[in-house]
Coordinates of C-alpha atoms in Angstrom, one line a residue:
M1 CA 31.5 128.2 123.7
I2 CA 35.2 128.5 125.4
E3 CA 37.8 128.4 123.2
K4 CA 40.8 125.9 124.2
A5 CA 44.0 126.8 125.3
R6 CA 46.2 126.5 123.2
P7 CA 49.3 124.2 124.0
Q8 CA 52.7 126.1 124.8
P9 CA 55.9 125.3 122.8
K10 CA 58.6 124.0 124.4
M11 CA 62.1 124.8 125.4
G12 CA 63.9 123.3 123.7
Y13 CA 67.9 123.4 121.4
T14 CA 67.4 125.7 118.2
R15 CA 64.9 124.6 115.3
L16 CA 66.4 124.9 111.7
Q17 CA 63.7 124.3 109.4
G18 CA 62.3 121.6 112.0
M19 CA 65.9 120.3 112.8
D20 CA 67.8 120.2 116.2
L21 CA 70.8 122.5 114.9
M22 CA 73.1 120.5 116.9
G23 CA 71.8 117.6 115.1
F24 CA 72.2 118.3 112.0
F25 CA 76.0 120.5 112.6
S26 CA 76.2 116.2 114.4
R27 CA 74.7 114.4 110.8
Y28 CA 76.0 117.8 108.3
G29 CA 79.5 118.8 110.1
T30 CA 81.8 117.9 108.0
L31 CA 81.1 117.6 104.8
V32 CA 79.7 121.8 105.8
A33 CA 83.3 121.8 106.4
L34 CA 84.7 120.3 103.6
A35 CA 82.5 122.3 101.5
L36 CA 83.2 125.3 103.4
L37 CA 87.3 124.4 102.7
I38 CA 86.5 124.1 99.4
V39 CA 85.0 127.3 98.7
F40 CA 88.1 128.9 101.0
N41 CA 90.7 127.8 98.6
L42 CA 89.1 128.5 95.6
A43 CA 88.9 132.4 96.9
H44 CA 92.2 132.0 98.1
T45 CA 94.9 129.7 97.3
P46 CA 96.7 130.0 93.9
N47 CA 96.0 127.0 91.4
F48 CA 93.6 124.9 94.2
A49 CA 90.9 124.6 91.2
T50 CA 93.6 121.9 88.8
M51 CA 93.8 118.2 88.2
Q52 CA 97.5 118.5 89.8
T53 CA 95.5 120.5 93.4
L54 CA 93.3 117.5 92.8
N55 CA 95.7 114.1 93.4
I56 CA 98.1 115.9 95.2
N57 CA 95.0 115.8 98.0
L58 CA 93.8 112.5 96.7
T59 CA 97.0 110.7 96.4
Q60 CA 97.6 111.9 99.8
V61 CA 94.6 110.1 101.6
A62 CA 94.1 107.5 100.0
T63 CA 96.2 105.6 102.0
I64 CA 94.9 106.5 105.5
V65 CA 91.0 106.2 103.8
I66 CA 91.9 102.6 103.0
V67 CA 93.1 101.8 106.1
A68 CA 89.9 104.2 108.1
V69 CA 88.0 101.4 106.0
G70 CA 88.5 98.5 108.4
M71 CA 89.2 100.7 111.2
T72 CA 86.0 101.6 110.9
L73 CA 84.1 97.8 110.9
V74 CA 85.9 98.0 114.6
I75 CA 85.3 101.3 115.8
A76 CA 81.4 100.0 114.9
T77 CA 81.7 96.5 116.5
G78 CA 82.7 99.2 119.9
G79 CA 87.1 98.1 119.4
V80 CA 89.2 99.7 118.0
D81 CA 92.6 98.4 116.5
L82 CA 95.9 100.2 117.1
S83 CA 98.3 97.6 115.2
V84 CA 97.1 98.6 111.8
G85 CA 101.2 101.1 111.4
S86 CA 102.7 98.2 112.2
Q87 CA 101.1 95.4 109.7
M88 CA 101.2 98.2 107.4
A89 CA 105.5 98.0 108.2
I90 CA 105.3 93.9 107.6
A91 CA 104.0 94.2 104.8
G92 CA 106.1 96.7 103.9
A93 CA 108.7 94.6 104.2
L94 CA 107.1 91.2 103.4
A95 CA 106.5 92.3 100.1
P96 CA 109.7 93.0 98.8
I97 CA 111.9 90.1 100.2
I98 CA 110.0 88.1 98.1
F99 CA 109.3 89.4 94.7
T100 CA 113.4 90.9 94.1
G101 CA 114.4 86.6 95.0
K102 CA 115.5 86.9 98.5
L103 CA 113.5 84.9 100.1
V104 CA 113.1 82.2 97.1
A105 CA 113.7 82.8 93.3
M106 CA 111.4 82.6 90.8
S107 CA 112.3 83.6 86.9
N108 CA 109.0 85.0 86.1
I109 CA 108.8 88.9 86.8
Y110 CA 104.9 89.1 87.2
V111 CA 103.9 86.1 89.2
A112 CA 107.0 87.5 91.9
V113 CA 105.6 90.2 92.1
A114 CA 101.9 88.1 92.6
V115 CA 103.0 85.4 95.7
A116 CA 104.8 88.9 97.2
M117 CA 101.4 91.4 97.3
G118 CA 99.3 88.3 98.1
A119 CA 101.5 86.7 100.6
S120 CA 102.1 90.4 102.0
I121 CA 98.4 90.8 102.8
L122 CA 98.1 87.2 103.7
V123 CA 100.4 88.5 106.6
T124 CA 98.5 91.4 107.6
G125 CA 95.3 89.2 107.9
L126 CA 96.0 86.4 109.9
L127 CA 97.6 88.9 112.4
G128 CA 94.2 90.5 112.1
V129 CA 92.9 87.2 113.1
F130 CA 95.4 87.0 116.1
N131 CA 94.0 90.6 116.5
G132 CA 90.4 89.1 116.5
Y133 CA 91.4 86.3 118.8
L134 CA 92.2 87.7 121.8
V135 CA 89.8 90.0 121.8
A136 CA 86.3 87.3 121.2
R137 CA 88.1 84.2 122.6
F138 CA 90.0 86.1 125.3
R139 CA 87.8 88.9 125.4
I140 CA 91.1 90.8 126.0
Q141 CA 90.2 95.1 125.3
P142 CA 90.9 95.6 122.2
I143 CA 93.0 98.7 122.6
V144 CA 94.9 96.6 125.2
A145 CA 94.8 93.1 122.5
T146 CA 96.0 95.6 119.7
L147 CA 99.0 97.8 121.2
V148 CA 100.3 93.4 121.5
L149 CA 101.0 93.8 118.1
F150 CA 101.8 97.6 118.4
I151 CA 105.0 97.2 119.7
A152 CA 105.9 93.6 118.0
G153 CA 104.6 94.2 114.8
R154 CA 107.4 97.5 114.0
G155 CA 110.1 95.0 115.3
I156 CA 109.3 91.9 113.4
A157 CA 109.3 94.5 110.0
Q158 CA 113.0 95.7 111.4
V159 CA 113.8 92.4 111.9
L160 CA 113.0 91.3 108.7
T161 CA 114.7 94.0 107.4
N162 CA 117.4 93.9 109.4
G163 CA 117.2 97.3 110.0
N164 CA 118.1 98.9 106.5
L165 CA 116.1 100.3 103.9
Q166 CA 115.5 98.0 101.1
T167 CA 115.1 99.8 97.8
F168 CA 114.5 98.7 94.7
T169 CA 112.5 99.5 90.7
V170 CA 110.1 96.8 89.7
P171 CA 107.8 98.5 87.6
Q172 CA 105.7 95.3 87.7
F173 CA 105.2 96.6 91.4
S174 CA 105.2 99.7 91.4
W175 CA 102.0 100.4 89.8
I176 CA 100.2 100.0 92.7
G177 CA 101.4 103.7 93.6
L178 CA 102.5 105.0 90.9
G179 CA 100.1 103.9 88.4
R180 CA 97.5 106.3 86.4
P181 CA 95.5 104.9 84.7
L182 CA 93.1 106.6 82.5
G183 CA 95.4 110.0 84.3
I184 CA 93.6 108.5 88.0
P185 CA 95.7 107.0 90.4
T186 CA 95.9 103.4 91.1
Q187 CA 95.7 104.4 95.1
V188 CA 92.4 106.2 93.9
I189 CA 91.0 103.4 92.2
I190 CA 91.4 101.0 95.0
M191 CA 90.1 103.4 97.6
A192 CA 86.6 104.2 96.1
V193 CA 86.3 100.4 95.1
M194 CA 86.8 100.3 98.9
V195 CA 85.0 102.6 100.1
V196 CA 81.9 102.2 97.2
L197 CA 82.3 98.0 99.3
A198 CA 82.3 99.0 102.0
A199 CA 79.9 100.7 103.2
W200 CA 77.2 98.2 100.3
V201 CA 77.5 95.6 103.0
L202 CA 77.6 98.5 105.9
R203 CA 74.0 99.4 105.0
K204 CA 72.9 95.7 102.8
T205 CA 73.8 92.9 104.2
V206 CA 72.6 91.1 107.5
F207 CA 77.1 90.6 108.5
G208 CA 77.1 95.0 108.8
R209 CA 73.4 94.9 110.8
H210 CA 75.6 92.4 112.2
I211 CA 78.8 94.7 113.0
L212 CA 76.1 97.5 114.0
A213 CA 73.8 95.2 116.4
V214 CA 77.6 94.3 118.3
G215 CA 78.4 97.5 118.8
G216 CA 75.3 98.4 120.2
N217 CA 74.3 97.1 122.4
E218 CA 76.4 93.2 122.7
T219 CA 74.8 91.5 125.3
A220 CA 71.7 92.5 123.9
A221 CA 73.1 90.1 120.0
L222 CA 74.4 87.4 122.3
L223 CA 70.0 87.1 123.7
A224 CA 69.3 87.7 120.5
G225 CA 72.0 84.3 119.1
L226 CA 74.1 86.6 116.6
P227 CA 77.8 85.1 116.0
V228 CA 79.2 87.5 118.2
A229 CA 82.5 86.0 118.3
R230 CA 82.6 86.2 114.8
V231 CA 81.6 89.1 114.1
K232 CA 84.3 91.0 116.1
L233 CA 87.3 87.9 114.5
A234 CA 85.9 89.2 110.9
V235 CA 86.1 93.5 111.6
Y236 CA 90.1 92.7 113.0
T237 CA 90.6 90.3 109.7
I238 CA 89.7 93.1 107.6
S239 CA 91.4 96.4 109.9
G240 CA 94.5 93.5 108.8
L241 CA 93.6 92.8 105.5
C242 CA 93.1 96.4 104.7
A243 CA 96.7 97.6 106.7
G244 CA 98.6 94.9 104.8
L245 CA 97.5 96.8 101.0
A246 CA 97.9 100.2 102.0
G247 CA 101.5 99.0 103.0
L248 CA 102.3 97.9 99.9
V249 CA 100.8 101.2 97.9
V250 CA 103.2 103.3 100.5
I251 CA 106.3 101.9 99.3
G252 CA 105.1 100.6 95.5
I253 CA 104.5 105.5 96.0
N254 CA 108.4 105.6 96.9
S255 CA 110.1 102.1 95.5
S256 CA 111.4 101.7 98.9
S257 CA 110.5 100.6 101.7
D258 CA 111.7 101.4 105.3
A259 CA 109.9 99.2 108.0
N260 CA 110.8 102.8 110.5
L261 CA 108.2 104.5 108.8
V262 CA 106.0 103.2 106.9
G263 CA 102.2 103.6 108.9
L264 CA 104.8 105.2 110.8
G265 CA 101.8 106.7 113.1
M266 CA 98.4 105.5 110.7
E267 CA 96.8 104.1 113.4
L268 CA 96.3 107.3 115.2
D269 CA 95.6 109.2 111.2
A270 CA 92.4 106.3 110.8
I271 CA 91.3 106.9 113.6
A272 CA 91.0 110.4 113.9
A273 CA 88.6 109.8 110.3
V274 CA 86.4 107.9 112.3
A275 CA 86.0 110.6 115.3
V276 CA 85.8 113.3 112.6
G277 CA 83.6 111.3 109.3
G278 CA 80.6 110.7 112.1
T279 CA 81.3 107.3 113.3
L280 CA 80.6 106.9 116.6
M281 CA 83.7 105.5 119.4
S282 CA 81.9 103.7 121.5
G283 CA 80.1 101.3 118.3
G284 CA 76.5 101.0 117.7
K285 CA 76.6 103.4 114.2
A286 CA 79.0 103.5 111.9
T287 CA 79.2 105.5 108.0
I288 CA 81.6 104.1 105.4
V289 CA 80.8 107.4 103.9
G290 CA 81.7 109.2 106.4
T291 CA 85.2 108.1 107.4
L292 CA 85.7 108.9 103.7
L293 CA 85.2 112.7 104.1
G294 CA 86.6 112.6 107.7
A295 CA 89.3 111.5 106.3
L296 CA 89.7 114.5 102.5
T297 CA 88.2 117.8 105.6
I298 CA 91.4 116.7 107.5
Q299 CA 93.5 116.5 104.5
L300 CA 92.3 119.3 103.5
V301 CA 93.0 121.0 106.8
R302 CA 96.2 120.6 106.1
Y303 CA 96.9 121.9 102.9
T304 CA 95.2 125.0 103.8
L305 CA 97.1 125.4 106.5
L306 CA 100.5 124.2 104.5
S307 CA 99.1 126.5 101.4
N308 CA 99.2 129.4 103.1
G309 CA 102.7 130.3 105.5
V310 CA 100.7 128.3 107.9
P311 CA 103.8 125.6 110.0
D312 CA 103.1 122.3 109.8
A313 CA 102.7 121.9 114.2
A314 CA 100.2 124.2 114.3
A315 CA 98.4 122.1 111.7
L316 CA 98.4 119.2 113.4
V317 CA 97.2 121.0 116.7
V318 CA 94.2 122.6 114.8
K319 CA 93.4 118.5 113.8
A320 CA 93.2 117.7 117.0
G321 CA 90.8 120.7 117.9
I322 CA 89.0 119.7 114.7
I323 CA 88.6 115.9 116.1
A324 CA 88.0 117.2 119.6
V325 CA 85.3 119.1 117.9
A326 CA 84.3 116.0 116.2
V327 CA 84.1 114.4 119.7
W328 CA 82.3 116.5 121.7
L329 CA 79.6 116.7 119.1
Q330 CA 78.6 112.6 118.7
R331 CA 78.8 112.9 123.1
Q332 CA 76.6 116.4 122.5
Q333 CA 73.9 113.5 120.6
R334 CA 73.8 110.8 123.0
S335 CA 73.3 112.4 125.4
H336 CA 70.5 113.8 123.3

């Protein structure tokens, strides 16, 4: 009896317990990097394992994550929103005008604060509708469509404030940035709620599946009868709402609003968090939890370098390198 020759194993990428090594790092690289950073800081950074350090890092990353949640949904459809920083500036400029009575005098400060918050977020939501309309109805490239508000939005904020710094002492408003219910920063609670809600929407709802379908193959989504235009309109609206909320958090922390600085560069930080977190920049695959991990990793890299005497300019270079590696891993994952 002739024994059959055993099939020879095919040559390929190095395997790690049956898993493609490249695939492993594409999927879990951010989590591994975050774990290594934590271990390094525990060993080498004084006072790292304290509640104060935890609060500092979480409060600094919270506004980025709030914006990045909306950005994740936009990028998942194959788009991008460059206007989020300017929308933050608009919300931050408009809210103090309302609750300080410069627009309409209101005798009850709680009503004034509620109206200010609601109106500011509503306005940025409508600006998100504008972005979505340009993308979905007129089929303008997202980077071009959102560039309009990226430029004009900060100008609108400066017009609203006449270019002046707005300072205020209104505890009923500042709680959104300075409050500590149960010892937890308010913005961290907001961040956690938004991450959980957005992750549930993306993974468990029809709307979430539509988002990924549109980003994966828009033509196929159209042929399947999916409401592509409405999905795009919705994600840009959500991005605007997230930016408005983040703008309120920022001015609440500072008890002041500067139209020149609020949200400055936030679009880049949000996109970086999304990219490092594992969401495909070309759309079709997204992870909200990954976005959170990406933002935490970038923040912790910066904190680690600054705590160990590395200048902030060098930290920015390292940050850029992390983004480049994340995008390269995405490309390798797609090609294999």
